[in-house]
Short mmCIF file of C-alpha atoms and ligand atoms in Angstrom, two decimals:
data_model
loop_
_atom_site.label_atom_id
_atom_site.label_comp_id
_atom_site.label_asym_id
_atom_site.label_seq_id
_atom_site.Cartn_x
_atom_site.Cartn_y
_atom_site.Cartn_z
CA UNK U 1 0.00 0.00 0.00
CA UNK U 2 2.81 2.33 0.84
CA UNK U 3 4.42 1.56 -2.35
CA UNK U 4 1.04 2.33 -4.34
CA UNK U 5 1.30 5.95 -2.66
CA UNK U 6 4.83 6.42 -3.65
CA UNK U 7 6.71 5.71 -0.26
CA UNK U 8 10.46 4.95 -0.96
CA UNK U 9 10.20 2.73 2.34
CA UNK U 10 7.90 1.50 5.08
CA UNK U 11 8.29 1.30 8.78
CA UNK U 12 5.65 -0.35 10.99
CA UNK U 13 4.93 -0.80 14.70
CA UNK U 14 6.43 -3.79 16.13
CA UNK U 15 3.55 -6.49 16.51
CA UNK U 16 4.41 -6.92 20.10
CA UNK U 17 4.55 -5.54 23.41
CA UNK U 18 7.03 -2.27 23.88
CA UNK U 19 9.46 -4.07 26.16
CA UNK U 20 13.46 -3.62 26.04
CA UNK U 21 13.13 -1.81 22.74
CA UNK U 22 13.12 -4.76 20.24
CA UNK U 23 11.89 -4.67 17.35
CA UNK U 24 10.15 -7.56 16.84
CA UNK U 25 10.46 -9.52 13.39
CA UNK U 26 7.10 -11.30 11.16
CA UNK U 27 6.29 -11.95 7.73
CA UNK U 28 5.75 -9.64 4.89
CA UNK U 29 4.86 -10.50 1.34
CA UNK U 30 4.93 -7.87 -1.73
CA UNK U 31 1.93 -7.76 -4.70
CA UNK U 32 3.95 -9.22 -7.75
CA UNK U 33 2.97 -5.58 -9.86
CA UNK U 34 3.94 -3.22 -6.64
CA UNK U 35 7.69 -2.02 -6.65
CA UNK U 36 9.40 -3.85 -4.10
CA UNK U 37 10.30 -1.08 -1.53
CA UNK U 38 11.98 -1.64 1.65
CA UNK U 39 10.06 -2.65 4.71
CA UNK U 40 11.19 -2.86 8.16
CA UNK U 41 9.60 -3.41 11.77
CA UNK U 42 10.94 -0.58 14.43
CA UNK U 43 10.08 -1.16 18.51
CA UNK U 44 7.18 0.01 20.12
CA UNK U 45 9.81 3.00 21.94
CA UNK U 46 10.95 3.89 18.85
CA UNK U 47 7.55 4.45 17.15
CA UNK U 48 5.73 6.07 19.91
CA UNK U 49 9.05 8.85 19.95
CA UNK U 50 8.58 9.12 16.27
CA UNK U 51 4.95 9.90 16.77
CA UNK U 52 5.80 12.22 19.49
CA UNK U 53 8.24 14.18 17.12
CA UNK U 54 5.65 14.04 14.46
CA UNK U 55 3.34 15.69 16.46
CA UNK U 56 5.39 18.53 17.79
CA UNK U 57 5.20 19.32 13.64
CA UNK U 58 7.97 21.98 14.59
CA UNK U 59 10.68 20.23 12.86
CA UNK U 60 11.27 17.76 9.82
CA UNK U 61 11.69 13.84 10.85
CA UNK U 62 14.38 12.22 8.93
CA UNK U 63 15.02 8.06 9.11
CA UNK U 64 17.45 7.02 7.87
CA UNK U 65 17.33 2.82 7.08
CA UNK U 66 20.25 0.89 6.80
CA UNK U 67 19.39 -3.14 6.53
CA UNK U 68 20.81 -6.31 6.06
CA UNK U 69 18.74 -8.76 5.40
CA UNK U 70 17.50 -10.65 1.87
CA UNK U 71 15.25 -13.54 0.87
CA UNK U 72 17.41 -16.34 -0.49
CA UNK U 73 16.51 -19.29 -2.62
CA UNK U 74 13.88 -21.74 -1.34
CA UNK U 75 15.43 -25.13 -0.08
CA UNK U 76 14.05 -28.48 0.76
CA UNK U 77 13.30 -28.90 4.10
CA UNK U 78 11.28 -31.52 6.46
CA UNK U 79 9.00 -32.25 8.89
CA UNK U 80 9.98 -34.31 11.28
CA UNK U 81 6.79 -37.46 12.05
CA UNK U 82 6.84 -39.83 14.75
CA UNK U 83 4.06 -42.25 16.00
CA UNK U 84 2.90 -44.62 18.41
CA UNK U 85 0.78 -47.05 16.99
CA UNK U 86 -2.73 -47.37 18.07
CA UNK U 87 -3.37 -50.88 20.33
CA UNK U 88 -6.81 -51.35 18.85
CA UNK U 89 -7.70 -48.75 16.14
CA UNK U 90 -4.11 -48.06 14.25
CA UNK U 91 -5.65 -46.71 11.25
CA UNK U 92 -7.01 -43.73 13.76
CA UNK U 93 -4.96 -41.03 14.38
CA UNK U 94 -4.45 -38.16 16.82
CA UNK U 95 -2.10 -35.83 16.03
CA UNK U 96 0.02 -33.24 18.19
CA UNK U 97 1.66 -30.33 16.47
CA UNK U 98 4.05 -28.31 17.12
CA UNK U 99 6.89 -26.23 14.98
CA UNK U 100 10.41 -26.60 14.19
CA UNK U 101 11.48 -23.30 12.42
CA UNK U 102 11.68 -20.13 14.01
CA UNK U 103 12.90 -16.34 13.21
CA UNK U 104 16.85 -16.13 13.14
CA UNK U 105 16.83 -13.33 15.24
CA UNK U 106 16.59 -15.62 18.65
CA UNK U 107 16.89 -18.97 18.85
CA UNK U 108 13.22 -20.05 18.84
CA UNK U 109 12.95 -21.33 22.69
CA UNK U 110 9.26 -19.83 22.95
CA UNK U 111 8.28 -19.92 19.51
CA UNK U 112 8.10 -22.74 19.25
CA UNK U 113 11.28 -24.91 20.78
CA UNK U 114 8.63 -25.14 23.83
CA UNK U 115 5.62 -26.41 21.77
CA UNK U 116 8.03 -29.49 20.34
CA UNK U 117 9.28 -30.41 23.87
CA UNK U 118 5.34 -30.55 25.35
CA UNK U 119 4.13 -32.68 22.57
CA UNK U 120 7.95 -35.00 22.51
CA UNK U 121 7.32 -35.12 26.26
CA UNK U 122 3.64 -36.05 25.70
CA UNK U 123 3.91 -38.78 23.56
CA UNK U 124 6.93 -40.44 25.92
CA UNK U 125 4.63 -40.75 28.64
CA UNK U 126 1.67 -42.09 26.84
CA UNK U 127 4.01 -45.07 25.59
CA UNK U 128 5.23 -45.22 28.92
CA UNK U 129 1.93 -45.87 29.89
CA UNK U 130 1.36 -48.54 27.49
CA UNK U 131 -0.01 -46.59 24.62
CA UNK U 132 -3.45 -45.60 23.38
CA UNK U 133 -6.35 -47.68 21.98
CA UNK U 134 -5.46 -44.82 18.69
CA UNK U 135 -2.70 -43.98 17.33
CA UNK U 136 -0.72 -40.93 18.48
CA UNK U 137 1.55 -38.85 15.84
CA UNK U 138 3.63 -36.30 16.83
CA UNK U 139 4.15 -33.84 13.55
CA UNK U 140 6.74 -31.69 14.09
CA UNK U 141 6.34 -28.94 11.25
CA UNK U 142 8.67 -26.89 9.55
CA UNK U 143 8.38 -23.59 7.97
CA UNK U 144 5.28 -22.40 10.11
CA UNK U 145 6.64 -19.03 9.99
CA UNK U 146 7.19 -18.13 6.42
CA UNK U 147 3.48 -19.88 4.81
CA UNK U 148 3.22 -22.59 6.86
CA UNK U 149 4.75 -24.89 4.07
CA UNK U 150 5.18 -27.81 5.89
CA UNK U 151 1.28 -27.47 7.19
CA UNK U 152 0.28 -27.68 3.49
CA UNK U 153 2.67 -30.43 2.33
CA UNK U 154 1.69 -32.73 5.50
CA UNK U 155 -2.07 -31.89 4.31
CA UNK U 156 -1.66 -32.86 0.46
CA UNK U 157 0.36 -35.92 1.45
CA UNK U 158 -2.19 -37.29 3.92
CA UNK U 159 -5.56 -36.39 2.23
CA UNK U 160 -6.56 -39.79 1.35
CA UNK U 161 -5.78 -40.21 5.50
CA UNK U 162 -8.17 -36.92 6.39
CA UNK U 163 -10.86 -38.87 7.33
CA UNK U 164 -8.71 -41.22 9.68
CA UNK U 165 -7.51 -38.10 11.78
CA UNK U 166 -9.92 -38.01 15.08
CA UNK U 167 -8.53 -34.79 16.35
CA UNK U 168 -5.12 -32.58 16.04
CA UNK U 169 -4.00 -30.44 19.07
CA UNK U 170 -1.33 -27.92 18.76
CA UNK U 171 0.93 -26.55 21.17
CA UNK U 172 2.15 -22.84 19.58
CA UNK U 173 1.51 -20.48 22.69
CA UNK U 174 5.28 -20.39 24.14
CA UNK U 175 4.79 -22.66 27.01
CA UNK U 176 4.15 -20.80 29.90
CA UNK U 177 1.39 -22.06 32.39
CA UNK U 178 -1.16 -24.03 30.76
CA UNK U 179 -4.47 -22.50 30.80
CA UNK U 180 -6.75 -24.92 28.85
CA UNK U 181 -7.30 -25.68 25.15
CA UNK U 182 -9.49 -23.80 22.72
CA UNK U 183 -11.63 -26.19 19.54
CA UNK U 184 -12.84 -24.84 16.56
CA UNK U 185 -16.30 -26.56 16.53
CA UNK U 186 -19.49 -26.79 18.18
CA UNK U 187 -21.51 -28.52 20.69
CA UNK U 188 -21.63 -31.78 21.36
CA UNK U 189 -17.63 -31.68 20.73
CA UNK U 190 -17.19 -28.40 23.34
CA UNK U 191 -18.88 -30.84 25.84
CA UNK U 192 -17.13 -34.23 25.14
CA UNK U 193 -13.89 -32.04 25.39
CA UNK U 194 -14.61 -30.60 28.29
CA UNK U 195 -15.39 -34.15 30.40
CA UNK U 196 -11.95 -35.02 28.82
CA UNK U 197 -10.69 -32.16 30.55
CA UNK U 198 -12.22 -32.12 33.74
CA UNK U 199 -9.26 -33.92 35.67
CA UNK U 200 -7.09 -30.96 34.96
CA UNK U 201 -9.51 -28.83 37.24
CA UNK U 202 -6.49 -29.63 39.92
CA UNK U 203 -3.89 -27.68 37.55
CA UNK U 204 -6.66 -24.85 36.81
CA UNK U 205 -6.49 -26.23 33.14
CA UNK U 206 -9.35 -27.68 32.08
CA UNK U 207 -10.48 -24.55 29.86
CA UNK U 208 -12.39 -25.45 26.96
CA UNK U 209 -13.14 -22.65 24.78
CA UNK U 210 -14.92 -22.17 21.14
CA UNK U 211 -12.13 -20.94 18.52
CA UNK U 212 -12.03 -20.33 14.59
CA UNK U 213 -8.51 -20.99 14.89
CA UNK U 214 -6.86 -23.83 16.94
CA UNK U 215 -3.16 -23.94 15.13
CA UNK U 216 -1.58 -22.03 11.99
CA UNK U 217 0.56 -25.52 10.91
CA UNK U 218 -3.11 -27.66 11.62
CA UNK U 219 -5.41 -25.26 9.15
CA UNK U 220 -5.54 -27.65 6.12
CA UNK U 221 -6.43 -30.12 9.05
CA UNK U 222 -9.05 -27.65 10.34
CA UNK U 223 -10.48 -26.95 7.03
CA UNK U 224 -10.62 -30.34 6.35
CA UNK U 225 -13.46 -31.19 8.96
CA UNK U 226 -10.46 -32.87 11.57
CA UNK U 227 -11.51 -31.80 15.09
CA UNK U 228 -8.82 -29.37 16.01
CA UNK U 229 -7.61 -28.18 19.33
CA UNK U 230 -4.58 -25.47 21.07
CA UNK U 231 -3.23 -25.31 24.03
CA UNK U 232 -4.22 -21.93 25.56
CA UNK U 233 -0.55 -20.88 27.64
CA UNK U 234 -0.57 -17.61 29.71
CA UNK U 235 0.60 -15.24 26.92
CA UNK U 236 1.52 -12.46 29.59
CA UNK U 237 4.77 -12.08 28.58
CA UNK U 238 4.74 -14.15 25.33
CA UNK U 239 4.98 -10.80 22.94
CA UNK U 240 7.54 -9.33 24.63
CA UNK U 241 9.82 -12.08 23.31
CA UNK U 242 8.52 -13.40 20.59
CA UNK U 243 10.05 -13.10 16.99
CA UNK U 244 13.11 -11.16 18.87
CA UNK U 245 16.42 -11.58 20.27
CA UNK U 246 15.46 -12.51 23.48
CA UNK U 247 12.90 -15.73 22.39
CA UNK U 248 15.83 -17.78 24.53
CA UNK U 249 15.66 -20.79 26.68
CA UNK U 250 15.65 -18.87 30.18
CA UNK U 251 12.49 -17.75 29.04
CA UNK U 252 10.82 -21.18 29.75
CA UNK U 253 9.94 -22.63 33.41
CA UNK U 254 10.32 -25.98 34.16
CA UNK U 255 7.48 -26.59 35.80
CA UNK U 256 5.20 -24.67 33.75
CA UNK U 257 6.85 -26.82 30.96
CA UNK U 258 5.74 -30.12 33.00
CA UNK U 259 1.87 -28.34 33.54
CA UNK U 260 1.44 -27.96 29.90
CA UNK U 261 3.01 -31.19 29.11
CA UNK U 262 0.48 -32.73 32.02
CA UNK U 263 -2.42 -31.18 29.81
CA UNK U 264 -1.69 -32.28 26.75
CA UNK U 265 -1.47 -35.94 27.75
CA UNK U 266 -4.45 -35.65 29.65
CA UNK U 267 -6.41 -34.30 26.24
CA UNK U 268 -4.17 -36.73 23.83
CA UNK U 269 -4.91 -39.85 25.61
CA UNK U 270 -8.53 -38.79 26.50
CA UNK U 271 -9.06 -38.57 22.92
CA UNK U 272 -7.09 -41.81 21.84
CA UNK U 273 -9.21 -43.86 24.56
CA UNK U 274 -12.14 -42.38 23.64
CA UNK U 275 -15.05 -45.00 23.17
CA UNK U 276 -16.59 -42.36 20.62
CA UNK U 277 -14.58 -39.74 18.82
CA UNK U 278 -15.20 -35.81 18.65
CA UNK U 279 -18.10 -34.98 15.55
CA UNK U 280 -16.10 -33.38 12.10
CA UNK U 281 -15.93 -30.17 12.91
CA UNK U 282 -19.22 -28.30 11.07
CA UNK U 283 -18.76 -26.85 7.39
CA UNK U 284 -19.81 -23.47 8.55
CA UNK U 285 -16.87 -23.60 11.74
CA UNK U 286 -13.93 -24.94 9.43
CA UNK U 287 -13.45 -21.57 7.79
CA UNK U 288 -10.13 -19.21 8.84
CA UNK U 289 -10.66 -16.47 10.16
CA UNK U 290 -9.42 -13.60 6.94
CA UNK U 291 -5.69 -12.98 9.26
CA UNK U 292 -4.97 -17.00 8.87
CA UNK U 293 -6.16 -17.53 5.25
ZN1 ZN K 1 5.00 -20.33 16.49
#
């Protein structure tokens, strides 16, 4: 749009919280026709004193930008699939995302290093435990960040499969203090979850909210009727991190870690036990909301 008016460059508000004054990084795509001008984020400080100098309108505002960065060459990447095979119904899966790519800016502890370890940590104990009457599959997704590639790949490959997937659950909220989960669907499902749930009253994580939006690597499994399901963290402090420098592994709590990981297995196992599974998510529920599309 900036572009279209003539703008040599583009600065916008960090999407996060003004904390330490980082700029906080995020996708960006240009309209093939539009010139291709450059486009940077700039902290939450930084804008509001721009703003203020603006305002004063007594003298002229220069920036100057000086940046770094490029888009290189696509290259083949993967995601990373594990399972443990169902003891009664194989063919039936639940799946628990999470992603492996993050911004190179920090090294990706919240977003979303911590999702991996809750669903890895998940799945251990529910083998420990002998398994599930379904079968569990951890997906462990790459390129969430830049178009959620490995999201659509994992869809196409597995369409024949759609059908066979009771319910995907992903864990993309940083991993502090588990709060509940949210489903994109309706009642009877909100209710079935919710009895799942109700054991993690104890950990003040049995939550079950309605959602049009459960995961950004599980959409193709969301618009594809598969019951879908996040983990709801405590995002308190989740923006002033993420996409930054300082998304790094002292940012994560042990035992919040082992909460999270607590509700998850509750929810994952719940489901694979399940005498009945969660309804297909209605037609008119499936669609993204227009930010996720
Ligand atoms: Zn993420």
């Amino acid at each position: 749009l900036a572009a279209k008016a003539g703008a040599v460059g583009a600065l916008i508000r960090s999407v996060g919280t003004g904390a330490y004054r980082l700029a906080h990084t995020g996708a960006m795509a240009y309209e093939d026709a539009t010139p291709k001008i450059p486009f940077a984020a700039v902290s939450a400080e930084d804008a509001d004193l721009l703003h203020r100098l603006l305002a004063g309108g007594k003298q002229a505002v220069n920036v100057r930008m000086k940046m770094g960065c490029e888009k290189l060459p696509d290259q083949p990447s993967s995601n990373v699939v594990g399972e443990i095979p169902g003891t009664e119904l194989p063919s039936e899966i639940v799946l628990l995302a999470a992603h492996l790519d993050s911004w190179d800016l920090g090294t990706g502890a919240i977003d979303d290093g911590a999702g991996c370890a809750i669903m890895l940590e998940a799945a251990r104990l529910i083998r420990a435990a002998g398994g599930a009457r379904r079968t569990i599959r951890v997906v462990l997704f790459m390129n969430e960040e830049q178009g959620t590639s490995g999201g659509r790949a994992y869809t196409e490959r597995h369409r024949a499969e759609m059908d066979k997937h009771v319910a995907a659950i992903e864990a993309d909220e940083g991993g502090a203090r588990p709060l509940g989960f949210s489903l994109v669907g309706d009642e009877p499902a909100l209710g079935m979850l919710r009895a799942i749930t109700a054991p993690l009253e104890t950990i003040r994580a049995q939550a079950v909210t309605q959602a049009h939006f459960a995961g950004a690597d599980i959409t193709g499994l969301q618009v594809s009727g598969v019951p879908s399901i996040g983990l709801s963290n405590d995002m308190t402090n989740y923006f002033d991190w993420h996409h930054t420098a300082a998304d790094t592994v002292d940012k994560l709590d042990r035992e919040e870690l082992a909460l999270s990981v607590a509700a998850v297995t509750v929810v994952a196992q719940g489901l694979a036990d399940a005498k009945h599974t969660l309804p297909r998510t209605p037609a008119a529920s499936r669609e993204l909301p227009s930010w996720a599309r």
